[in-house]
Amino acid sequence: MIPAKTLKLSLKSLREFAKKKLPDEELIALDERDECPLEIVRHMCSPDKLGIQLLFIPEEYGGLGGGAFDVYCICEGMARIDLGIATAVLATFLGSDPITVGATTEQKKLWLSRIAEEGLLFAYGATEPDAGSDLGALQTTADRVEEDGQVVGYRINGAKQWISNGGIAGAYSVLANTPAGPSWFIVERGAQGFAQGKPENKHGIRTSNTAALSFTDVYVDADRLIGGVEGQGLLQAQAVFGYTRLMVAAFGLGAGWAALDRAIPYSAKRIQAGSPLSEKQGYTHKLIVPNVARLEAGRASIEETAERIDAGEGSLNTEGAIAKYLSTEAGNLAADASIQALGGYGYTHEYMVEKISRDVRITTIYEGTSEIMEMTIARDRWQLHLKTRGRHYHDRARECEALEARHAGVGAGSVALAFHALAEAMERARVGRLTRFQHILLRLGEWIAWAEGAASLARRAARMAEGRLNEKASQRFDAEALAAISRIFAREAALKVGQEGLRWIAGAQAAEQDSEVAAWEAALNLSAIHRAQIGLIADMDFVADVLYGRAAKPVAHVA
Ligand SMILES: Cc1cc2nc3c(=O)[nH]c(=O)nc-3n(C[C@H](O)[C@H](O)[C@H](O)COP(=O)(O)OP(=O)(O)OC[C@H]3O[C@@H](n4cnc5c(N)ncnc54)[C@H](O)[C@@H]3O)c2cc1C
């Protein structure tokens, strides 16, 4: 783990560098030219300059040994500057992941030291033209080359698609099928038969280089097989999902806030109908405040997962998926709302929110799409529901009720309603065998993410009130403001689980059964969920006042 002081200094240097070298006009020009600024990327990765790569390399290989929380802070900081450049810089981290997780000591020494000492750029080559979400369908092959009965090397044939840094990296982690199954190989730029396509002309993150790769009889020595054992590739990829999804989650969070941080000051100055937009409730309560709540739920879920990974709880793939899903969906909504918040100006290049909105769009696609996240989350928690005979989310609800008893006003009461409703919706899905409808399975994934994200936010608000927040954590909101934000999100989460749960349980029935619908409404406790909405407008008024720096006293909350 990096000391908090060192991390703060790194983030400060990053911001100062960006201020000097990447002002808005430069970013807009790069975006219009569709250009990855290679010199800037190299500067950021050079050990004697910004050296961002050093943060992720273990200390024994010349790095600073940053943990998941550090990675989140850096990724958010990078995304606030430019998501394309963030992708270019962080692709090295992604590309070196199979090495960090699965390589032999000699391989780690060689490749991680080269990243640390030379600023070697890496790329991560998993996706193929016909294998995206379903990596098991991969067709790139690595055939053994044997001499005297010994495997001395491999011949790689195939193609990779949409590879970040594809055209600029010096080395590539490439997933290919060996006789014993998918395996990672390291292929250097310049290897015979290895070609990189021209940069893709993309919707967003145009400052990052994305290219296809092709392999025609590319020979690599046997020591380029990561870990030295064939067939470990998918396991090695999965072993870091919790971690890498947090990176993209932080991208969504950083880009979403970057957009709101333009919309908020803009609306304080823009006068329409005689007063600033920031004073109009129909504006702030639609375009600003709900997006703040969703982004902060994403943050709470990122921070909690990062702390648990750093505490040694393993890769936490499902929690990483929840953090990615919430933060990237929230980032997209926030950026889109920011265009609306700036009106016609928002629709032009000059005001940046349009670019941020195009950039952040990728975060719900790469490193696992939102639909794949929904599936991952639902499948994992479905097993918990079955294993505990339906108790899992009732137990989580009781924990929240206890939290609400200790910390009235952090939103945990509404989260408890969301968890109880979730447990009931899952039980009805079990009895009716509703997960045979894929749509219902994926919707479950969405409700689970919202309920668990709301719980993380309520816990974060409680910790903030107790002064126990991680010293590296964002302190943008004080305890009162965070509690109000948490109450807003928790109400929305409860409403989503209750109403959407009822909608799809009913929607899956072949014929309408009135008496059962009434029973489901009661089981999901919709009336309590509706009563929990009382006080919502007052909380939103308060959060708007906090955001716009208007003197405000905390409102009395409704538990
Ligand atoms: C700019 C950019 C940079 C990238 N960088 C990298 C990189 O560095 N390295 C790398 O390896 N890859 C990279 N990717 C690839 C990225 O990870 C994939 O695009 C992503 O995983 C989705 O795969 P796909 O594009 O094949 O879409 P598909 O898997 O074909 O999915 C298309 C749609 O169908 C949905 N879908 C898929 N399967 C299911 C299912 N079973 N049930 C329901 N819906 C489903 C998806 O959610 C999506 O909405 C990058 C992509 C882009 C665009």
XYZ file of C-alpha atoms and ligand atoms in Angstrom:
612
model
C 0.000 0.000 0.000
C 1.177 3.502 -0.754
C 1.335 5.946 2.195
C -1.525 8.479 2.004
C 0.965 11.355 1.763
C 2.749 9.833 -1.254
C -0.582 9.134 -2.957
C -1.746 12.716 -2.385
C 1.525 14.039 -3.805
C 1.218 11.824 -6.895
C -2.352 13.010 -7.474
C -1.248 16.614 -7.050
C 1.616 16.212 -9.571
C -0.833 14.572 -11.958
C -3.269 17.494 -11.689
C -0.493 20.060 -12.123
C 0.902 18.232 -15.132
C -2.560 18.063 -16.703
C -3.202 21.732 -16.036
C -0.013 22.653 -17.871
C 0.013 20.124 -20.688
C -3.613 19.149 -21.173
C -5.834 22.238 -20.994
C -9.328 21.921 -22.497
C -8.270 23.399 -25.870
C -5.533 20.778 -26.210
C -7.862 17.905 -25.286
C -10.489 19.139 -27.746
C -7.861 19.429 -30.494
C -6.534 15.914 -29.792
C -10.100 14.564 -29.790
C -10.856 16.262 -33.114
C -7.601 14.998 -34.640
C -8.391 11.524 -33.238
C -4.879 11.407 -31.833
C -3.323 9.547 -28.925
C -0.650 11.914 -27.510
C 2.138 9.340 -27.267
C 4.655 11.756 -25.734
C 2.236 12.595 -22.926
C 1.489 8.917 -22.310
C 5.219 8.158 -22.193
C 5.815 11.085 -19.849
C 3.127 9.761 -17.510
C 4.644 6.279 -17.567
C 8.352 7.205 -17.361
C 9.938 6.323 -14.024
C 11.915 9.601 -13.981
C 8.869 11.728 -14.847
C 5.325 11.137 -13.513
C 5.887 7.393 -13.218
C 2.241 6.408 -12.752
C 3.099 2.811 -13.634
C 5.335 2.615 -10.560
C 2.274 2.870 -8.351
C 1.000 -0.495 -9.556
C 4.198 -2.521 -9.650
C 5.064 -4.543 -6.531
C 7.965 -3.104 -4.531
C 10.215 -6.117 -5.136
C 10.154 -5.313 -8.855
C 10.981 -1.651 -8.506
C 7.483 -0.219 -8.038
C 5.614 1.373 -5.143
C 3.283 -1.575 -4.509
C -0.038 0.278 -4.650
C -3.149 -1.555 -3.488
C -6.711 -1.548 -4.832
C -7.605 1.665 -2.965
C -4.588 3.432 -4.469
C -5.534 2.173 -7.932
C -9.050 3.551 -7.476
C -7.760 6.981 -6.427
C -5.356 7.204 -9.379
C -7.942 5.940 -11.870
C -10.510 8.476 -10.681
C -7.898 11.230 -10.883
C -6.880 10.208 -14.399
C -10.491 9.945 -15.587
C -11.214 13.459 -14.340
C -8.505 14.663 -16.733
C -9.213 12.587 -19.838
C -10.602 9.085 -20.128
C -8.737 8.313 -23.368
C -5.348 9.132 -21.868
C -6.372 7.303 -18.687
C -7.142 4.245 -20.809
C -3.764 4.489 -22.564
C -1.863 4.761 -19.280
C -3.873 2.132 -17.441
C -3.802 -0.382 -20.329
C -0.239 -1.192 -19.248
C -1.545 -2.094 -15.835
C -4.232 -4.289 -17.409
C -1.695 -5.859 -19.773
C 0.663 -6.685 -16.927
C -2.084 -8.202 -14.769
C -1.733 -11.752 -16.108
C 1.965 -11.448 -15.235
C 1.349 -10.145 -11.719
C -1.164 -12.913 -11.076
C 0.261 -15.902 -12.879
C 3.871 -15.442 -13.995
C 6.928 -17.264 -12.672
C 9.358 -15.279 -10.523
C 11.797 -14.959 -13.440
C 9.049 -13.658 -15.732
C 7.887 -11.152 -13.129
C 11.440 -9.987 -12.582
C 11.972 -9.456 -16.293
C 8.686 -7.867 -17.372
C 7.549 -5.951 -14.292
C 11.052 -4.515 -13.890
C 11.026 -3.424 -17.524
C 7.702 -1.614 -16.959
C 9.091 0.015 -13.808
C 12.524 0.914 -15.160
C 11.935 1.580 -18.860
C 8.293 2.698 -18.792
C 7.544 -0.122 -21.248
C 3.951 0.204 -22.534
C 1.844 -2.956 -22.451
C -1.466 -3.959 -24.042
C -4.000 -6.582 -22.967
C -5.098 -8.786 -25.847
C -8.127 -10.899 -24.953
C -11.027 -9.806 -27.216
C -11.343 -11.247 -30.732
C -13.640 -10.498 -33.680
C -15.896 -13.416 -32.634
C -15.081 -13.638 -28.931
C -16.043 -10.626 -26.806
C -18.234 -11.220 -23.766
C -17.819 -14.941 -24.375
C -14.052 -15.330 -24.190
C -14.458 -19.104 -24.190
C -15.156 -18.792 -27.935
C -11.614 -17.596 -28.560
C -10.020 -18.844 -31.768
C -6.421 -17.633 -31.580
C -4.185 -20.682 -31.263
C -0.745 -21.316 -29.823
C 0.679 -24.586 -31.162
C 3.591 -26.250 -29.428
C 6.962 -26.287 -31.175
C 8.905 -29.294 -29.941
C 12.543 -30.334 -30.213
C 13.682 -33.759 -28.989
C 10.314 -34.219 -27.296
C 10.646 -30.911 -25.368
C 8.350 -27.898 -25.859
C 10.770 -25.105 -26.833
C 8.250 -22.579 -28.082
C 4.805 -21.801 -29.540
C 3.472 -20.617 -32.874
C 0.607 -18.145 -32.494
C -2.061 -17.655 -35.175
C -5.209 -15.559 -34.976
C -6.586 -12.055 -34.490
C -7.429 -9.688 -31.642
C -9.942 -6.850 -31.800
C -10.297 -3.445 -30.047
C -7.008 -3.623 -28.165
C -6.168 -0.480 -26.165
C -2.556 0.570 -26.888
C -2.720 -1.987 -29.734
C -0.761 0.273 -32.069
C 1.672 1.792 -29.562
C 2.599 -0.871 -26.991
C 6.067 -2.403 -26.781
C 4.774 -5.705 -25.378
C 1.425 -7.515 -25.385
C -0.284 -10.070 -23.153
C -2.098 -12.299 -25.618
C -4.680 -14.952 -24.784
C -4.453 -18.001 -27.070
C -5.630 -21.605 -27.078
C -2.898 -24.162 -26.362
C -3.588 -27.911 -26.528
C -4.348 -27.715 -22.771
C -6.652 -24.660 -23.055
C -6.506 -20.836 -23.044
C -3.149 -19.434 -21.905
C -1.473 -16.012 -21.750
C 1.644 -15.290 -23.784
C 3.890 -12.243 -23.913
C 4.550 -11.094 -27.467
C 6.903 -8.224 -28.227
C 6.300 -5.618 -30.856
C 8.386 -6.409 -33.923
C 7.991 -10.185 -33.669
C 7.871 -11.685 -37.161
C 4.284 -12.238 -38.367
C 2.804 -9.905 -35.718
C 0.988 -6.897 -37.216
C -0.997 -4.033 -35.686
C -3.972 -2.481 -37.469
C -4.498 1.242 -37.917
C -6.198 3.120 -35.079
C -9.971 2.614 -34.898
C -12.111 5.693 -35.575
C -14.133 5.693 -32.357
C -17.187 7.410 -30.832
C -15.170 8.464 -27.760
C -11.843 8.048 -25.941
C -10.307 9.237 -29.201
C -7.136 10.179 -27.331
C -6.484 6.473 -26.729
C -5.083 4.178 -29.368
C -7.303 1.176 -30.118
C -6.210 -1.294 -32.784
C -6.718 -4.813 -34.075
C -3.812 -7.260 -33.904
C -3.020 -10.138 -36.236
C -0.741 -13.094 -35.687
C 0.552 -15.212 -38.554
C 2.851 -17.985 -37.393
C 4.315 -15.737 -34.711
C 6.994 -17.724 -32.886
C 7.626 -17.159 -29.167
C 9.996 -19.077 -26.899
C 8.433 -21.337 -24.273
C 9.388 -18.880 -21.529
C 6.818 -16.463 -22.957
C 3.994 -18.704 -21.710
C 2.895 -16.854 -18.562
C 3.323 -19.109 -15.546
C 4.897 -21.853 -17.657
C 1.790 -24.067 -17.438
C -0.775 -24.266 -20.229
C -4.525 -23.881 -19.667
C -4.426 -21.331 -16.824
C -5.463 -18.305 -18.932
C -9.138 -17.899 -18.007
C -8.428 -18.515 -14.322
C -5.648 -15.913 -14.407
C -7.989 -13.453 -16.146
C -10.714 -14.067 -13.558
C -8.304 -13.747 -10.646
C -8.000 -10.015 -11.224
C -11.539 -9.140 -12.307
C -12.500 -7.684 -8.915
C -9.457 -5.449 -9.127
C -9.624 -4.446 -12.799
C -13.355 -3.795 -12.672
C -12.667 -1.349 -9.857
C -10.354 0.533 -12.218
C -13.109 0.958 -14.789
C -15.607 1.735 -12.017
C -13.301 4.577 -10.971
C -13.174 5.720 -14.606
C -16.990 5.988 -14.663
C -16.971 7.833 -11.335
C -14.212 10.254 -12.349
C -15.715 11.051 -15.737
C -19.230 11.466 -14.267
C -17.937 13.910 -11.656
C -15.837 15.717 -14.274
C -19.068 16.421 -16.167
C -21.049 17.483 -13.069
C -18.182 19.703 -11.957
C -18.718 21.645 -15.154
C -22.514 21.675 -14.938
C -22.645 22.861 -11.311
C -20.621 26.101 -11.681
C -22.213 26.744 -15.071
C -25.705 26.618 -13.573
C -24.737 28.963 -10.757
C -23.851 31.637 -13.340
C -26.406 31.040 -16.062
C -29.399 33.332 -15.618
C -32.711 32.318 -17.147
C -36.147 33.715 -16.239
C -34.492 36.213 -13.922
C -32.426 33.926 -11.689
C -29.585 31.379 -11.865
C -30.481 27.875 -13.024
C -28.981 26.587 -9.770
C -31.915 28.126 -7.910
C -34.502 26.245 -9.926
C -35.625 23.063 -8.257
C -36.954 21.551 -11.477
C -33.408 21.845 -12.810
C -31.272 20.765 -9.843
C -33.548 17.930 -8.708
C -33.645 16.399 -12.163
C -30.213 17.083 -13.644
C -27.810 17.429 -10.728
C -28.809 15.956 -7.354
C -29.922 12.427 -8.429
C -26.672 12.059 -10.370
C -24.629 13.061 -7.342
C -26.450 10.393 -5.311
C -25.867 7.677 -7.925
C -22.188 8.550 -8.321
C -21.625 8.570 -4.571
C -23.299 5.148 -4.269
C -20.807 3.972 -6.901
C -17.967 5.503 -4.909
C -19.110 3.857 -1.668
C -19.211 0.503 -3.371
C -15.755 1.018 -4.951
C -14.169 2.105 -1.682
C -15.664 -0.726 0.330
C -14.582 -3.331 -2.232
C -11.092 -1.838 -2.516
C -10.634 -1.884 1.254
C -11.724 -5.510 1.410
C -9.387 -6.528 -1.410
C -6.529 -4.706 0.311
C -7.422 -6.488 3.560
C -6.803 -9.795 1.782
C -10.363 -10.985 1.111
C -9.441 -12.148 -2.392
C -10.478 -10.823 -5.778
C -14.182 -10.113 -4.879
C -15.388 -10.420 -8.459
C -19.078 -9.901 -7.668
C -18.444 -6.819 -5.540
C -16.151 -5.509 -8.305
C -18.951 -6.117 -10.802
C -21.430 -4.212 -8.584
C -19.002 -1.291 -8.255
C -18.379 -1.221 -12.013
C -22.048 -1.515 -12.883
C -23.219 1.248 -10.526
C -20.363 3.669 -11.202
C -20.243 3.375 -14.985
C -24.018 3.538 -15.421
C -24.044 6.552 -13.055
C -21.137 8.148 -14.951
C -23.032 7.863 -18.222
C -26.241 9.310 -16.776
C -24.333 12.163 -15.124
C -22.499 13.076 -18.338
C -25.695 12.948 -20.379
C -27.535 15.094 -17.807
C -24.626 17.555 -17.898
C -25.148 18.105 -21.622
C -28.789 18.887 -20.862
C -27.731 21.113 -17.962
C -25.643 23.278 -20.297
C -28.367 23.410 -22.947
C -27.113 24.388 -26.414
C -23.613 25.049 -25.053
C -23.504 21.514 -23.722
C -24.103 20.232 -27.218
C -20.962 21.917 -28.593
C -17.387 20.635 -28.355
C -16.067 23.683 -26.572
C -17.829 23.069 -23.257
C -16.314 19.579 -22.827
C -19.357 17.776 -21.391
C -20.188 16.492 -24.875
C -16.685 14.951 -25.109
C -16.904 13.513 -21.590
C -20.258 11.969 -22.477
C -18.783 10.289 -25.572
C -15.730 9.159 -23.589
C -17.539 7.689 -20.588
C -19.770 5.629 -22.888
C -17.008 3.019 -23.201
C -17.031 2.235 -19.492
C -20.271 0.231 -19.705
C -18.732 -1.795 -22.547
C -15.089 -2.634 -21.868
C -13.853 -4.868 -19.057
C -17.258 -6.596 -19.208
C -20.473 -4.968 -20.444
C -23.220 -3.862 -18.069
C -25.365 -6.813 -19.141
C -22.541 -9.236 -18.326
C -22.153 -7.486 -14.955
C -25.887 -7.966 -14.288
C -25.551 -11.654 -15.132
C -22.447 -12.125 -12.974
C -24.043 -10.387 -9.991
C -27.376 -12.216 -10.297
C -25.840 -15.679 -10.678
C -23.589 -15.292 -7.673
C -26.228 -13.891 -5.325
C -28.837 -16.365 -6.602
C -26.615 -19.136 -5.235
C -26.491 -17.348 -1.864
C -30.289 -17.077 -1.877
C -30.627 -20.822 -2.515
C -27.909 -21.852 -0.074
C -29.436 -19.835 2.778
C -32.996 -20.904 1.870
C -33.964 -17.333 1.153
C -32.452 -15.807 4.299
C -29.473 -14.044 2.723
C -31.053 -10.655 2.007
C -33.361 -10.763 5.020
C -30.156 -11.092 7.079
C -28.581 -8.144 5.227
C -31.791 -6.183 5.916
C -31.531 -6.901 9.639
C -27.941 -5.625 9.639
C -29.211 -2.411 8.090
C -31.990 -2.135 10.659
C -29.333 -2.416 13.364
C -27.257 0.251 11.602
C -30.294 2.547 11.423
C -30.845 2.007 15.154
C -27.247 3.099 15.841
C -27.127 5.831 13.226
C -30.599 7.206 12.550
C -30.673 9.116 9.285
C -27.973 7.429 7.207
C -30.586 5.824 4.968
C -30.127 2.309 6.341
C -33.860 1.990 7.117
C -34.754 2.369 3.445
C -31.928 -0.006 2.482
C -33.448 -2.584 4.830
C -36.753 -2.236 2.947
C -34.872 -2.756 -0.323
C -33.168 -5.907 1.003
C -36.395 -7.410 2.398
C -38.135 -6.724 -0.935
C -35.195 -8.264 -2.774
C -35.336 -11.425 -0.664
C -39.075 -11.700 -1.359
C -38.679 -11.045 -5.095
C -35.956 -13.708 -5.296
C -38.095 -16.180 -3.391
C -41.023 -15.606 -5.749
C -38.613 -16.051 -8.655
C -37.481 -19.362 -7.145
C -40.986 -20.680 -6.533
C -42.170 -19.630 -10.005
C -38.880 -20.723 -11.651
C -38.703 -17.214 -13.136
C -34.940 -17.155 -13.697
C -35.638 -19.273 -16.768
C -36.453 -15.836 -18.219
C -33.029 -14.320 -18.854
C -34.493 -10.838 -18.620
C -35.643 -11.475 -15.059
C -32.252 -12.916 -14.103
C -30.526 -9.771 -15.387
C -33.062 -7.466 -13.738
C -32.305 -9.255 -10.471
C -28.659 -8.359 -11.068
C -29.652 -4.706 -11.371
C -31.771 -4.662 -8.184
C -29.066 -6.477 -6.229
C -26.474 -3.922 -7.355
C -28.718 -1.036 -6.292
C -29.583 -2.523 -2.916
C -25.988 -3.485 -2.129
C -24.713 -0.117 -3.371
C -27.242 1.644 -1.131
C -26.015 -0.417 1.824
C -22.389 0.525 1.083
C -23.366 4.192 0.939
C -25.278 4.014 4.233
C -22.263 2.354 5.888
C -19.978 5.011 4.397
C -22.231 7.770 5.772
C -22.144 6.116 9.196
C -18.344 5.828 9.122
C -18.091 9.446 8.054
C -20.219 10.443 11.030
C -17.913 8.446 13.303
C -14.790 9.997 11.724
C -13.627 6.546 10.586
C -13.396 7.052 6.832
C -10.261 5.782 5.067
C -7.703 8.605 5.123
C -7.338 8.276 1.339
C -11.105 8.491 0.771
C -12.821 11.454 -0.855
C -13.956 13.959 1.782
C -15.994 16.110 -0.559
C -19.150 15.857 1.548
C -19.376 16.170 5.307
C -21.340 13.719 7.430
C -24.675 15.569 7.199
C -24.489 15.935 3.445
C -23.403 12.345 2.913
C -26.259 11.096 5.106
C -28.757 13.086 3.008
C -27.206 11.758 -0.209
C -27.454 8.246 1.201
C -31.134 8.703 2.110
C -31.891 9.897 -1.422
C -30.197 6.902 -3.030
C -31.604 4.396 -0.533
C -35.159 5.554 -1.263
C -34.565 5.168 -4.987
C -33.050 1.703 -4.484
C -35.993 0.538 -2.370
C -38.464 1.875 -4.928
C -36.601 0.209 -7.772
C -36.515 -3.198 -6.080
C -40.121 -3.005 -4.916
C -41.797 -1.624 -8.018
C -39.614 -3.253 -10.639
C -39.689 -6.522 -8.702
C -43.463 -6.517 -8.735
C -43.555 -5.479 -12.372
C -41.432 -8.370 -13.593
C -42.836 -11.026 -11.275
C -46.288 -10.110 -12.594
C -44.935 -9.666 -16.102
C -43.674 -13.238 -16.170
C -47.124 -14.736 -15.533
C -48.995 -16.134 -18.490
C -52.445 -15.116 -17.205
C -53.339 -12.363 -14.772
C -54.021 -13.546 -11.230
C -55.440 -10.641 -9.260
C -55.325 -12.206 -5.821
C -51.654 -13.129 -6.200
C -50.688 -9.629 -7.305
C -52.116 -8.235 -4.065
C -50.159 -10.858 -2.102
C -46.924 -9.936 -3.892
C -47.515 -6.250 -3.187
C -47.825 -7.091 0.493
C -44.770 -9.396 0.449
C -42.604 -6.732 -1.149
C -43.979 -4.231 1.377
C -44.672 -1.608 -1.237
C -46.654 0.599 1.109
C -43.659 0.912 3.479
C -41.410 1.653 0.510
C -43.798 4.398 -0.570
C -43.942 5.838 2.948
C -40.126 5.909 3.009
C -40.229 8.481 0.191
C -41.523 11.076 2.676
C -38.879 13.774 3.130
C -37.237 13.179 -0.252
C -37.702 16.718 -1.577
C -36.360 18.253 1.636
C -33.244 16.051 1.404
C -32.758 17.030 -2.232
C -33.125 20.724 -1.345
C -30.432 20.284 1.288
C -28.011 18.475 -1.059
C -28.565 21.164 -3.717
C -27.761 23.819 -1.095
C -24.564 21.960 -0.165
C -23.513 21.619 -3.808
C -24.031 25.305 -4.472
C -22.415 26.443 -1.234
C -25.630 28.045 0.042
C -25.816 28.378 3.793
C -28.013 25.573 4.943
C -28.751 23.752 8.095
C -29.277 19.978 7.959
C -32.928 19.092 7.494
C -34.684 16.904 10.000
C -34.750 13.496 8.388
C -37.585 11.011 8.280
C -36.219 7.630 9.373
C -12.418 1.331 -27.180
C -12.317 -0.103 -26.757
C -11.190 -0.535 -26.071
C -11.065 -1.877 -25.718
N -9.912 -2.325 -25.116
C -9.711 -3.651 -24.956
C -8.460 -4.160 -24.529
O -7.526 -3.403 -24.249
N -8.289 -5.499 -24.441
C -9.288 -6.371 -24.739
O -9.065 -7.576 -24.654
N -10.521 -5.930 -25.141
C -10.734 -4.596 -25.260
N -11.948 -4.129 -25.691
C -13.019 -5.075 -25.988
C -14.166 -5.041 -24.986
O -13.764 -5.595 -23.774
C -15.345 -5.781 -25.631
O -15.834 -4.930 -26.670
C -16.450 -6.115 -24.654
O -16.027 -7.110 -23.763
C -17.728 -6.598 -25.350
O -17.458 -7.569 -26.304
P -18.024 -7.401 -27.789
O -17.637 -6.057 -28.274
O -17.582 -8.577 -28.578
O -19.591 -7.417 -27.638
P -20.546 -8.690 -27.513
O -20.009 -9.651 -26.514
O -20.862 -9.202 -28.850
O -21.831 -7.998 -26.917
C -22.725 -7.182 -27.677
C -23.936 -6.855 -26.813
O -24.602 -8.069 -26.437
C -24.678 -8.182 -25.025
N -24.469 -9.583 -24.659
C -23.352 -10.335 -24.889
N -23.515 -11.572 -24.393
C -24.741 -11.611 -23.843
C -25.500 -12.624 -23.175
N -25.000 -13.836 -22.956
N -26.742 -12.316 -22.748
C -27.260 -11.079 -22.939
N -26.605 -10.091 -23.577
C -25.349 -10.343 -24.003
C -23.582 -7.279 -24.499
O -23.847 -6.834 -23.182
C -23.588 -6.146 -25.507
O -24.591 -5.237 -25.182
C -12.107 -2.778 -26.016
C -13.254 -2.326 -26.682
C -13.352 -1.010 -27.072
C -14.566 -0.573 -27.839
